[in-house]
Coordinates of C-alpha atoms in Angstrom, one line a residue:
Chain O
M71 CA 0.0 -0.1 0.2
V72 CA 1.4 3.4 -0.9
H73 CA 0.9 6.0 1.9
A74 CA 0.7 9.8 1.1
G75 CA 4.1 10.0 3.0
Y76 CA 5.8 8.5 -0.1
I77 CA 5.3 11.9 -1.7
E78 CA 6.9 15.0 -0.1
P79 CA 7.3 18.4 -1.0
G80 CA 10.2 19.6 -3.2
P81 CA 10.8 22.7 -5.0
F82 CA 8.2 23.6 -7.7
S83 CA 11.3 23.9 -10.2
L84 CA 11.0 20.2 -10.2
F85 CA 9.0 21.2 -13.2
G86 CA 10.4 21.8 -16.6
Q87 CA 11.5 25.5 -17.0
G88 CA 10.9 27.4 -20.1
F89 CA 13.5 29.6 -21.8
I90 CA 13.3 32.8 -23.8
N91 CA 16.0 34.1 -26.2
E92 CA 16.6 37.4 -27.4
V93 CA 14.7 37.1 -30.4
D94 CA 11.5 36.4 -28.3
T95 CA 11.3 32.7 -28.7
F96 CA 10.1 30.8 -25.9
T97 CA 11.4 27.2 -25.8
W98 CA 10.2 24.1 -23.7
P99 CA 12.0 20.8 -22.7
V100 CA 10.3 17.6 -23.8
R101 CA 11.8 14.1 -23.0
V102 CA 10.8 11.4 -25.4
Y103 CA 9.2 8.2 -23.5
Y104 CA 8.1 5.1 -24.8
E105 CA 4.6 6.4 -25.0
D106 CA 5.9 8.8 -27.7
T107 CA 7.4 6.2 -30.0
D108 CA 6.0 3.7 -32.3
S109 CA 7.3 0.5 -33.6
G110 CA 9.4 2.3 -36.3
G111 CA 11.4 2.8 -33.2
L112 CA 11.1 6.8 -33.7
V113 CA 8.5 9.6 -32.3
Y114 CA 5.2 8.7 -33.9
H115 CA 4.3 11.4 -36.3
A116 CA 1.2 12.7 -34.4
N117 CA 2.9 12.9 -31.1
Y118 CA 5.1 16.1 -32.2
L119 CA 1.8 17.9 -32.3
K120 CA 1.5 17.0 -28.6
F121 CA 5.0 18.5 -27.9
M122 CA 4.2 21.7 -29.7
E123 CA 1.0 22.2 -27.8
R124 CA 3.0 21.6 -24.6
A125 CA 5.3 24.3 -25.7
R126 CA 2.4 26.9 -26.6
T127 CA 0.6 25.9 -23.0
E128 CA 3.8 26.8 -21.3
W129 CA 4.4 29.8 -23.3
L130 CA 1.0 31.0 -22.3
R131 CA 1.4 30.0 -18.6
R132 CA 4.7 32.2 -18.8
L133 CA 2.6 35.0 -19.8
G134 CA 0.7 34.4 -16.6
F135 CA -2.5 32.6 -18.0
E136 CA -3.6 29.1 -17.4
Q137 CA -6.0 27.7 -20.0
R138 CA -8.1 26.1 -17.4
R139 CA -8.8 29.3 -15.7
L140 CA -9.4 31.1 -19.1
H141 CA -12.0 28.7 -19.8
E142 CA -13.7 28.9 -16.3
E143 CA -13.3 32.6 -15.8
L144 CA -13.7 34.1 -19.5
G145 CA -15.3 31.3 -21.0
V146 CA -12.9 31.2 -23.9
I147 CA -10.8 28.2 -25.1
F148 CA -7.9 28.1 -27.7
T149 CA -8.3 25.6 -30.5
V150 CA -6.1 24.8 -33.2
R151 CA -7.4 25.9 -36.8
S152 CA -4.9 24.5 -38.9
L153 CA -1.2 23.6 -39.1
D154 CA 1.3 22.6 -41.6
I155 CA 4.2 20.5 -40.3
D156 CA 7.5 19.5 -41.9
Y157 CA 9.0 16.2 -40.5
R158 CA 12.8 16.7 -41.4
K159 CA 14.6 14.4 -39.3
P160 CA 13.4 11.7 -36.6
A161 CA 13.5 12.0 -32.9
H162 CA 14.1 8.9 -30.8
F163 CA 13.3 7.1 -27.6
D164 CA 15.2 8.9 -24.6
D165 CA 15.9 12.2 -26.6
A166 CA 16.2 15.3 -24.8
L167 CA 14.3 17.7 -27.2
R168 CA 13.2 21.5 -27.1
V169 CA 10.4 22.9 -28.7
S170 CA 10.1 26.4 -29.7
A171 CA 6.9 28.5 -30.0
R172 CA 7.0 32.0 -31.4
V173 CA 4.0 34.3 -32.2
T174 CA 4.7 35.6 -35.8
E175 CA 1.2 37.0 -36.4
Q176 CA -1.8 38.3 -34.2
R177 CA -5.3 39.1 -35.2
G178 CA -8.2 39.6 -33.2
A179 CA -9.3 36.2 -32.5
S180 CA -6.4 34.1 -33.5
L181 CA -2.6 33.8 -33.3
V182 CA -0.1 32.2 -35.7
F183 CA 2.8 30.5 -33.9
E184 CA 6.2 29.2 -35.8
Q185 CA 7.4 26.2 -34.0
A186 CA 10.5 24.0 -34.1
I187 CA 11.8 20.9 -32.5
A188 CA 15.5 19.9 -32.0
R189 CA 17.6 18.0 -29.7
E190 CA 19.2 19.5 -26.5
Q191 CA 22.7 18.6 -27.9
A192 CA 22.3 20.0 -31.3
L193 CA 19.8 23.1 -31.1
E194 CA 21.0 24.3 -34.3
D195 CA 19.6 21.2 -36.2
T196 CA 16.0 21.4 -36.5
L197 CA 14.3 18.1 -36.5
V198 CA 10.7 19.3 -37.2
R199 CA 9.1 22.5 -38.0
A200 CA 5.4 23.7 -38.3
T201 CA 3.2 26.6 -38.6
V202 CA 0.2 26.5 -36.2
K203 CA -2.9 28.7 -36.6
V204 CA -4.8 29.0 -33.1
A205 CA -8.2 30.4 -32.6
C206 CA -9.8 31.9 -29.6
V207 CA -13.4 30.8 -29.5
D208 CA -16.3 30.8 -27.1
A209 CA -16.2 27.5 -24.9
A210 CA -19.8 27.1 -25.1
T211 CA -20.6 28.0 -28.8
L212 CA -17.3 27.5 -30.2
K213 CA -17.6 30.6 -32.2
P214 CA -14.7 33.0 -32.7
R215 CA -14.1 35.4 -29.5
A216 CA -11.8 38.2 -29.3
I217 CA -8.5 37.4 -27.5
P218 CA -8.9 38.6 -23.9
E219 CA -7.0 42.2 -23.7
T220 CA -4.9 41.1 -21.0
I221 CA -3.3 38.5 -23.2
K222 CA -2.8 40.7 -26.1
T223 CA -1.1 43.1 -23.7
E224 CA 1.1 40.3 -22.2
I225 CA 2.0 39.4 -25.7
A226 CA 2.9 42.8 -27.1
N227 CA 5.2 43.2 -23.9
V228 CA 6.9 39.8 -23.9
G229 CA 6.3 38.7 -27.4
Chain Q
M249 CA 9.8 29.8 -42.0
V250 CA 11.8 28.7 -38.6
H251 CA 15.3 28.8 -38.9
A252 CA 17.6 26.9 -36.2
G253 CA 18.3 30.3 -34.7
Y254 CA 14.9 30.3 -33.0
I255 CA 16.1 27.6 -30.7
E256 CA 19.2 28.7 -28.4
P257 CA 21.1 26.7 -25.5
G258 CA 19.7 26.9 -22.1
P259 CA 20.6 24.9 -18.7
F260 CA 19.8 21.3 -19.2
S261 CA 18.0 21.9 -15.8
L262 CA 15.2 23.1 -18.2
F263 CA 14.1 19.7 -17.8
G264 CA 11.9 18.5 -14.9
Q265 CA 14.2 17.2 -12.1
G266 CA 13.4 14.1 -10.1
F267 CA 13.4 14.3 -6.0
I268 CA 14.1 11.6 -3.8
N269 CA 13.1 11.7 -0.1
E270 CA 14.5 10.1 3.0
V271 CA 12.3 6.9 2.6
D272 CA 14.1 6.4 -0.6
T273 CA 11.0 7.3 -2.7
F274 CA 11.7 9.0 -6.1
T275 CA 9.3 11.4 -7.4
W276 CA 8.8 13.0 -10.8
P277 CA 6.8 16.2 -11.9
V278 CA 4.1 15.7 -14.5
R279 CA 2.0 18.6 -15.9
V280 CA -1.4 17.8 -17.3
Y281 CA -1.9 18.8 -20.9
Y282 CA -5.0 18.7 -23.1
E283 CA -3.4 15.4 -24.5
D284 CA -3.9 13.8 -21.3
T285 CA -7.7 14.5 -20.5
D286 CA -10.8 13.4 -22.2
S287 CA -14.2 14.8 -22.7
G288 CA -15.1 14.1 -19.0
G289 CA -12.7 16.9 -18.3
L290 CA -10.4 14.7 -16.2
V291 CA -7.2 12.9 -17.0
Y292 CA -8.0 9.7 -19.3
H293 CA -7.6 6.8 -17.0
A294 CA -5.0 4.9 -19.3
N295 CA -2.7 8.2 -19.4
Y296 CA -1.9 7.5 -15.8
L297 CA 0.0 4.8 -16.9
K298 CA 2.1 6.8 -19.1
F299 CA 2.6 9.1 -16.1
M300 CA 3.8 6.4 -13.8
E301 CA 6.2 4.9 -16.6
R302 CA 7.8 8.5 -17.1
A303 CA 8.6 8.4 -13.3
R304 CA 10.1 4.8 -13.5
T305 CA 12.1 5.7 -16.6
E306 CA 13.5 8.8 -14.7
W307 CA 14.2 6.9 -11.6
L308 CA 16.3 4.5 -13.8
R309 CA 17.9 7.5 -15.7
R310 CA 18.7 8.9 -12.2
L311 CA 20.6 5.7 -11.0
G312 CA 22.6 6.1 -14.4
F313 CA 20.9 4.0 -17.0
E314 CA 19.1 5.0 -20.1
Q315 CA 16.8 2.3 -21.5
R316 CA 17.9 2.9 -25.1
R317 CA 21.4 2.4 -24.1
L318 CA 20.5 -0.8 -22.0
H319 CA 18.8 -2.0 -25.3
E320 CA 21.4 -1.2 -27.7
E321 CA 24.4 -2.3 -25.5
L322 CA 23.1 -5.0 -23.4
G323 CA 20.0 -6.2 -25.5
V324 CA 17.7 -5.9 -22.6
I325 CA 14.3 -4.2 -22.2
F326 CA 12.0 -3.6 -19.3
T327 CA 8.4 -4.5 -19.8
V328 CA 5.2 -4.2 -17.8
R329 CA 4.2 -7.6 -16.6
S330 CA 1.1 -6.8 -14.5
L331 CA 0.0 -3.9 -12.7
D332 CA -3.1 -3.2 -10.4
I333 CA -4.2 0.5 -10.0
D334 CA -6.8 2.4 -8.0
Y335 CA -8.3 5.5 -9.3
R336 CA -9.3 7.5 -5.9
K337 CA -9.6 11.1 -7.3
P338 CA -9.3 12.7 -10.5
A339 CA -6.5 14.9 -11.8
H340 CA -7.5 18.0 -14.0
F341 CA -6.4 19.7 -17.0
D342 CA -3.5 22.1 -16.0
D343 CA -2.7 20.3 -12.6
A344 CA 0.7 20.2 -11.5
L345 CA 1.5 16.3 -10.4
R346 CA 3.9 14.6 -8.7
V347 CA 4.5 10.9 -9.4
S348 CA 6.5 8.6 -7.0
A349 CA 8.3 5.4 -7.9
R350 CA 9.6 3.0 -5.2
V351 CA 11.0 -0.4 -5.4
T352 CA 9.3 -2.7 -3.2
E353 CA 10.5 -6.1 -4.3
Q354 CA 13.4 -7.1 -6.4
R355 CA 14.1 -10.6 -8.1
G356 CA 16.4 -11.9 -10.4
A357 CA 14.6 -10.9 -13.5
S358 CA 11.7 -8.4 -12.1
L359 CA 11.2 -5.6 -10.0
V360 CA 7.9 -4.6 -8.2
F361 CA 7.2 -0.8 -7.9
E362 CA 4.9 1.0 -5.7
Q363 CA 3.7 4.3 -7.2
A364 CA 1.5 7.1 -6.3
I365 CA 0.4 10.3 -7.9
A366 CA -0.7 13.7 -6.0
R367 CA -1.1 17.2 -6.8
E368 CA 1.9 19.4 -6.0
Q369 CA -0.1 21.6 -3.9
A370 CA -1.7 18.5 -1.9
L371 CA 1.2 15.7 -1.9
E372 CA -0.6 14.2 1.2
D373 CA -3.7 13.4 -1.0
T374 CA -3.0 10.4 -3.1
L375 CA -5.2 10.6 -6.4
V376 CA -4.1 7.4 -7.9
R377 CA -2.0 4.5 -6.7
A378 CA -0.6 1.4 -8.4
T379 CA 1.5 -1.7 -8.0
V380 CA 3.4 -2.3 -11.1
K381 CA 5.5 -5.4 -11.8
V382 CA 8.3 -4.8 -14.5
A383 CA 10.3 -7.8 -16.1
C384 CA 13.6 -7.6 -17.6
V385 CA 13.7 -9.4 -20.8
D386 CA 15.8 -10.2 -24.1
A387 CA 15.1 -7.5 -26.4
A388 CA 15.3 -10.0 -29.4
T389 CA 13.4 -13.0 -27.7
L390 CA 11.3 -11.3 -25.2
K391 CA 12.4 -14.2 -22.9
P392 CA 13.2 -13.3 -19.2
R393 CA 16.8 -12.0 -18.7
A394 CA 18.7 -11.3 -15.3
I395 CA 18.8 -7.6 -14.6
P396 CA 22.2 -6.3 -15.2
E397 CA 24.4 -6.6 -12.2
T398 CA 25.4 -3.0 -12.5
I399 CA 21.6 -1.9 -12.1
K400 CA 21.1 -4.1 -9.2
T401 CA 24.1 -2.7 -7.6
E402 CA 22.5 1.0 -7.9
I403 CA 19.3 -0.1 -6.8
A404 CA 20.8 -1.4 -3.7
N405 CA 22.8 1.7 -3.2
V406 CA 20.3 4.4 -4.0
G407 CA 17.0 2.2 -3.6
Chain C
M77 CA -8.5 20.3 -52.6
V78 CA -10.7 17.5 -50.9
H79 CA -14.3 18.3 -51.8
A80 CA -17.2 16.4 -49.8
G81 CA -17.8 14.3 -53.1
Y82 CA -14.5 12.4 -51.9
I83 CA -16.8 10.7 -49.3
E84 CA -19.8 8.7 -50.4
P85 CA -22.4 6.9 -48.2
G86 CA -21.7 3.2 -47.4
P87 CA -23.6 0.7 -45.3
F88 CA -23.3 1.4 -41.5
S89 CA -21.9 -2.1 -41.3
L90 CA -18.7 -0.4 -42.5
F91 CA -18.0 -0.2 -38.9
G92 CA -16.7 -3.0 -36.8
Q93 CA -19.4 -5.3 -35.4
G94 CA -19.7 -6.6 -32.0
F95 CA -20.2 -10.4 -31.3
I96 CA -21.8 -12.2 -28.4
N97 CA -21.3 -15.9 -27.6
E98 CA -23.5 -18.3 -25.7
V99 CA -22.0 -17.8 -22.3
D100 CA -23.0 -14.0 -22.7
T101 CA -19.6 -12.7 -23.5
F102 CA -19.4 -9.5 -25.8
T103 CA -16.3 -9.4 -28.0
W104 CA -15.1 -6.5 -30.4
P105 CA -12.4 -6.4 -32.7
V106 CA -9.4 -4.0 -32.7
R107 CA -6.8 -3.8 -35.3
V108 CA -3.3 -2.5 -34.0
Y109 CA -1.9 0.4 -35.8
Y110 CA 1.1 2.3 -35.5
E111 CA -0.3 4.8 -33.0
D112 CA -0.8 1.7 -30.7
T113 CA 3.0 0.5 -30.8
D114 CA 5.8 1.7 -29.1
S115 CA 9.8 1.3 -30.2
G116 CA 9.9 -1.8 -28.4
G117 CA 7.9 -2.9 -31.6
L118 CA 4.8 -4.2 -29.4
V119 CA 1.6 -2.5 -28.2
Y120 CA 2.3 0.0 -25.7
H121 CA 1.1 -1.4 -22.4
A122 CA -1.3 1.6 -21.5
N123 CA -2.9 1.1 -25.1
Y124 CA -4.4 -2.1 -23.9
L125 CA -6.7 -0.1 -21.7
K126 CA -8.0 1.9 -24.6
F127 CA -8.7 -1.4 -26.3
M128 CA -10.7 -2.7 -23.4
E129 CA -12.6 0.6 -23.2
R130 CA -13.7 0.4 -26.7
A131 CA -15.0 -3.1 -26.0
R132 CA -17.0 -1.8 -22.8
T133 CA -18.2 1.4 -24.9
E134 CA -19.4 -1.1 -27.8
W135 CA -21.0 -3.4 -25.3
L136 CA -23.2 -0.7 -23.7
R137 CA -23.9 0.7 -27.2
R138 CA -25.2 -2.8 -28.2
L139 CA -27.3 -2.6 -25.0
G140 CA -28.7 0.4 -26.7
F141 CA -26.8 3.1 -24.8
E142 CA -24.6 5.8 -26.0
Q143 CA -22.4 7.4 -23.2
R144 CA -22.5 10.7 -24.8
R145 CA -26.3 10.5 -24.5
L146 CA -26.4 9.2 -21.0
H147 CA -24.3 12.2 -20.1
E148 CA -26.4 14.8 -21.8
E149 CA -29.8 13.3 -20.9
L150 CA -29.3 11.7 -17.5
G151 CA -26.3 13.3 -16.4
V152 CA -24.3 10.3 -15.6
I153 CA -20.8 9.2 -16.8
F154 CA -19.2 5.8 -16.2
T155 CA -15.6 6.1 -15.0
V156 CA -13.0 3.4 -14.3
R157 CA -12.5 3.1 -10.5
S158 CA -9.7 0.3 -10.5
L159 CA -8.4 -2.3 -12.3
D160 CA -5.8 -5.0 -12.6
I161 CA -4.4 -6.2 -15.6
D162 CA -2.0 -9.1 -16.5
Y163 CA 0.3 -8.9 -19.7
R164 CA 0.8 -12.4 -20.7
K165 CA 2.0 -12.2 -24.3
P166 CA 2.5 -9.1 -26.6
A167 CA 0.4 -7.8 -29.3
H168 CA 2.1 -6.7 -32.5
F169 CA 1.8 -4.0 -35.3
D170 CA -1.0 -5.2 -37.7
D171 CA -2.5 -7.6 -35.4
A172 CA -6.3 -8.5 -35.8
L173 CA -7.3 -8.6 -32.3
R174 CA -10.7 -9.4 -30.4
V175 CA -11.3 -7.9 -27.0
S176 CA -14.0 -9.4 -24.6
A177 CA -16.2 -7.7 -22.0
R178 CA -18.4 -9.7 -19.7
V179 CA -20.1 -8.4 -16.4
T180 CA -19.3 -10.5 -13.5
E181 CA -20.6 -8.5 -10.7
Q182 CA -23.5 -5.7 -10.8
R183 CA -23.9 -3.4 -7.8
G184 CA -26.2 -0.3 -7.5
A185 CA -23.6 2.1 -8.7
S186 CA -20.9 -0.1 -10.2
L187 CA -20.2 -2.8 -12.6
V188 CA -17.2 -5.3 -13.0
F189 CA -16.0 -6.4 -16.0
E190 CA -13.8 -9.5 -16.8
Q191 CA -11.8 -8.6 -20.2
A192 CA -9.5 -10.6 -22.3
I193 CA -7.7 -9.9 -25.4
A194 CA -6.6 -12.5 -28.1
R195 CA -5.6 -12.7 -31.7
E196 CA -8.2 -13.3 -34.2
Q197 CA -6.3 -16.1 -35.5
A198 CA -5.8 -17.7 -32.0
L199 CA -8.8 -16.8 -29.7
E200 CA -7.9 -19.5 -27.3
D201 CA -4.7 -17.9 -26.6
T202 CA -5.2 -15.0 -24.1
L203 CA -2.6 -12.2 -24.6
V204 CA -4.0 -9.8 -22.0
R205 CA -6.6 -10.1 -19.5
A206 CA -8.1 -7.6 -16.9
T207 CA -10.6 -7.0 -14.2
V208 CA -12.1 -3.6 -14.5
K209 CA -14.4 -1.8 -11.9
V210 CA -16.5 0.8 -13.6
A211 CA -18.6 3.2 -11.4
C212 CA -21.6 5.1 -12.6
V213 CA -21.1 8.9 -11.1
D214 CA -22.9 12.2 -11.5
A215 CA -21.4 14.1 -14.3
A216 CA -21.2 17.4 -12.4
T217 CA -20.2 16.3 -8.8
L218 CA -18.4 12.8 -9.9
K219 CA -20.4 11.4 -6.8
P220 CA -21.7 7.9 -7.1
R221 CA -25.2 7.7 -8.9
A222 CA -27.4 4.6 -9.0
I223 CA -27.1 2.8 -12.5
P224 CA -30.2 4.1 -14.4
E225 CA -32.7 1.4 -14.2
T226 CA -33.1 1.1 -18.2
I227 CA -29.5 -0.3 -18.2
K228 CA -29.7 -2.6 -15.3
T229 CA -32.9 -4.2 -17.2
E230 CA -30.9 -4.6 -20.3
I231 CA -27.7 -6.2 -18.6
A232 CA -30.3 -8.5 -16.8
N233 CA -31.7 -9.4 -20.3
V234 CA -28.6 -9.6 -22.4
G235 CA -26.0 -10.0 -20.0
Chain V
M290 CA -10.6 -15.3 -14.1
V291 CA -11.1 -14.9 -17.6
H292 CA -10.3 -18.2 -19.6
A293 CA -9.8 -18.3 -23.3
G294 CA -13.2 -19.6 -23.7
Y295 CA -14.5 -16.0 -23.1
I296 CA -13.4 -15.3 -26.7
E297 CA -15.1 -17.4 -29.8
P298 CA -14.6 -17.5 -33.5
G299 CA -16.7 -14.9 -35.4
P300 CA -16.8 -13.6 -39.0
F301 CA -13.6 -11.8 -39.7
S302 CA -16.0 -9.1 -41.0
L303 CA -16.5 -8.2 -37.3
F304 CA -13.6 -5.8 -38.3
G305 CA -14.4 -2.3 -40.0
Q306 CA -14.8 -2.7 -43.6
G307 CA -13.2 -0.2 -46.2
F308 CA -15.5 1.3 -49.2
I309 CA -14.3 2.7 -52.4
N310 CA -16.3 4.9 -54.4
E311 CA -16.4 5.6 -58.2
V312 CA -13.8 8.2 -58.0
D313 CA -11.4 6.0 -56.7
T314 CA -11.6 7.3 -53.1
F315 CA -11.2 4.6 -50.2
T316 CA -13.0 5.5 -47.0
W317 CA -12.7 3.8 -43.6
P318 CA -15.0 4.2 -40.6
V319 CA -13.8 5.3 -37.4
R320 CA -15.5 5.6 -34.0
V321 CA -14.7 8.4 -31.7
Y322 CA -13.9 6.9 -28.2
Y323 CA -13.0 8.7 -25.0
E324 CA -9.5 8.2 -25.7
D325 CA -9.9 10.4 -28.7
T326 CA -11.3 13.4 -27.0
D327 CA -9.9 15.9 -24.7
S328 CA -11.3 18.2 -21.9
G329 CA -12.7 20.6 -24.4
G330 CA -15.2 17.9 -25.1
L331 CA -14.1 17.2 -28.8
V332 CA -11.6 15.2 -30.7
Y333 CA -8.0 16.1 -29.7
H334 CA -6.5 17.7 -32.7
A335 CA -3.6 15.4 -33.0
N336 CA -5.8 12.3 -32.9
Y337 CA -7.3 13.2 -36.3
L338 CA -3.8 12.3 -37.7
K339 CA -4.1 8.9 -36.2
F340 CA -7.5 8.6 -37.9
M341 CA -6.0 9.4 -41.2
E342 CA -3.0 7.2 -40.9
R343 CA -5.6 4.4 -40.1
A344 CA -7.3 5.0 -43.5
R345 CA -4.1 5.0 -45.3
T346 CA -3.1 1.8 -43.6
E347 CA -6.2 0.1 -44.6
W348 CA -6.0 1.5 -47.9
L349 CA -2.7 -0.2 -48.5
R350 CA -4.2 -3.5 -46.8
R351 CA -7.1 -3.3 -49.3
L352 CA -4.4 -3.3 -52.1
G353 CA -2.9 -6.5 -50.5
F354 CA -0.2 -5.1 -48.4
E355 CA 0.6 -5.4 -44.8
Q356 CA 3.2 -2.8 -43.5
R357 CA 4.6 -5.3 -41.1
R358 CA 5.2 -7.6 -43.8
L359 CA 6.5 -4.9 -46.0
H360 CA 9.0 -4.2 -43.4
E361 CA 10.0 -7.8 -42.4
E362 CA 10.1 -8.8 -46.0
L363 CA 11.3 -5.8 -48.2
G364 CA 12.8 -3.8 -45.4
V365 CA 10.9 -0.8 -46.4
I366 CA 8.7 1.4 -44.1
F367 CA 6.2 4.3 -45.0
T368 CA 6.9 7.5 -43.0
V369 CA 5.0 11.0 -43.1
R370 CA 7.4 13.6 -44.4
S371 CA 5.0 16.5 -44.2
L372 CA 1.2 17.3 -43.9
D373 CA -1.1 20.3 -43.8
I374 CA -4.2 19.8 -42.1
D375 CA -7.5 22.0 -41.9
Y376 CA -9.8 21.9 -38.8
R377 CA -12.9 23.0 -40.1
K378 CA -15.6 21.5 -37.7
P379 CA -15.0 19.6 -34.5
A380 CA -16.1 15.7 -34.0
H381 CA -17.7 14.8 -30.9
F382 CA -17.4 11.7 -28.5
D383 CA -19.4 8.9 -30.0
D384 CA -19.4 10.3 -33.4
A385 CA -19.4 7.7 -36.3
L386 CA -16.9 9.2 -38.7
R387 CA -15.6 8.1 -42.2
V388 CA -12.2 9.0 -43.1
S389 CA -11.1 9.3 -46.9
A390 CA -7.8 8.5 -48.5
R391 CA -6.9 9.0 -52.2
V392 CA -3.5 9.2 -54.0
T393 CA -3.1 12.4 -56.0
E394 CA 0.6 12.4 -56.6
Q395 CA 3.0 9.4 -57.0
R396 CA 6.6 9.7 -57.4
G397 CA 9.5 7.0 -57.2
A398 CA 9.9 7.1 -53.6
S399 CA 6.9 9.1 -52.1
L400 CA 3.3 9.5 -52.1
V401 CA 0.9 12.4 -51.7
F402 CA -2.6 11.7 -50.2
E403 CA -5.7 13.8 -49.9
Q404 CA -7.8 13.0 -46.9
A405 CA -11.1 14.2 -45.4
I406 CA -12.9 13.3 -42.3
A407 CA -17.0 13.7 -42.1
R408 CA -19.7 12.2 -39.9
E409 CA -21.5 9.0 -41.2
Q410 CA -24.6 10.9 -41.1
A411 CA -23.4 13.9 -43.2
L412 CA -20.8 12.8 -45.4
E413 CA -20.9 15.8 -47.6
D414 CA -19.9 18.1 -44.7
T415 CA -16.2 17.9 -44.3
L416 CA -15.1 18.4 -40.8
V417 CA -11.3 17.9 -41.3
R418 CA -9.1 17.9 -44.5
A419 CA -5.4 17.1 -44.9
T420 CA -2.6 16.9 -47.6
V421 CA 0.0 14.1 -46.4
K422 CA 3.1 13.3 -48.1
V423 CA 4.3 10.0 -47.4
A424 CA 7.9 8.7 -48.2
C425 CA 9.1 5.1 -48.7
V426 CA 12.3 4.7 -46.7
D427 CA 14.8 1.8 -45.8
A428 CA 13.7 0.4 -42.6
A429 CA 17.4 0.3 -41.3
T430 CA 18.9 3.5 -42.9
L431 CA 15.7 5.6 -43.0
K432 CA 17.0 6.6 -46.6
P433 CA 14.6 7.0 -49.5
R434 CA 13.8 3.9 -51.1
A435 CA 11.9 3.2 -54.4
I436 CA 8.3 2.1 -53.7
P437 CA 8.1 -1.5 -54.4
E438 CA 7.0 -2.2 -58.0
T439 CA 4.1 -4.5 -56.8
I440 CA 2.7 -1.6 -54.8
K441 CA 3.2 0.7 -57.7
T442 CA 1.3 -1.7 -59.8
E443 CA -1.5 -2.1 -57.5
I444 CA -1.8 1.5 -57.0
A445 CA -2.2 1.9 -60.8
N446 CA -4.8 -0.6 -61.0
V447 CA -7.0 0.3 -58.1
G448 CA -6.0 3.8 -57.5

């Protein structure tokens, strides 16, 4: 039997940390686990989309916004409208990856991100790149909703 | 177009960090993303198994062993033989979780882990607990193989 | 550009069909795709839980109940409370599997299923077996709710 | 305890069936399960890629080729090189979907597919569409390999 004592407090920094460089590109670390691979021995193509969403989620969290709160308090959710992705080189099981997210276009109810994935040991060598269009919609009706001003302001500040 | 410059070096500690307490329990932080939830609004039951394997993988990495290497150099892989899991309380989207992994039994070719999952803000409140039996097998034949001595030694030391 | 004409009507039986044998065991066919495997070359252990839930979902649909409707009309959802699973032999990419679901215990607000997975070509050879306890809960509060009488009646009839 | 007897033979047609219309478009049925949705209540965006790969896999199987065999016997695997996907309308839990796959371009070592997803009850109403470029590569080196002649011939025949 596991009792709660098995888990004890530790610094929150136990969690992965985002990183932002001078060209306003946010990056997020992702480790490749068995769950991410397929019998080809490489990361399953659809799972890179998960990695990219983790980076966008952490980029938004870094701006001070948690999507669960945005949903509960403002009734908005962000949803992927379209994406194009280019698989250049494969990532392998156990790889330590870095995923970037950078807003390249901002409209009233949507954002366009340029994202890339590389290995921690060879960041100059892009494995996967994608352009992802994300829309802000009403959680109930799924109709487009203006991106909350507070978020726009933060994007303007931090990029 | 994303060029490699979008990703720049950062401390490796960008990655999540493991934590071990005085009763030799390793814990690993896991953040809940959209990919982990289902339309019930909570973490999908099968995904807790992924979280628990991440913790076991990082526990082994902390001992100095990467499974990819074990496969390539020693020809062994660790595979789940059986598990029983108890879903006590749900985890939600955006939750910051901590997953524990503790070896409670060790045989020649298998290990038994007790694992628990809790929220970072309420570690005494176990959401999910599981007992997981992992076997060491030959990567080619999938027949049982003795756990490499080097690993046994590290487990004996660090637990 | 894909236009709607690309997709044309076909018999609904295009969908997988359930099958029930004389000992009241429902079985559901599942094909193994890349998405289900991991770099070990076999089905990833957590994904067998997905296969088993597909069988339970189709068993319930066969009784005449769609979970989405149960949620919307009766405000109840079925959630996994606990399970123990035994991984005997692995399933591979491209395997044609059959997953069974049989209710072995029924209480006011929960059901216990015995489930097994085998290859279509060797149904006598169980690869994975599990006991899964499913609870009926209020969709809003997640508190236990009595299983709707209509469902109990159908279970009593069809088993 | 589940014994093998719980699973008994049934027609192979238990499995989902493909369907091909007069404009040589293959379609494959996909049911939406909990595993496919996220806490937004809709199908998680990355999972549509899984649905589309299932359709391509079944299209190839219908031509008489199983990817596992192609890997084992010819040493080739098909891998996604790039894709662009357009999410027009969401699919929901329990939806009965149909996924199309049509080869629109064929080169020596790659194929381009146009794919669409719609609900069984409204096939004229495309929910998601994508263009997917798939490359034939050597399973060992991952270098491009000519698509086996036998496959080219079948594509030429059946389309």
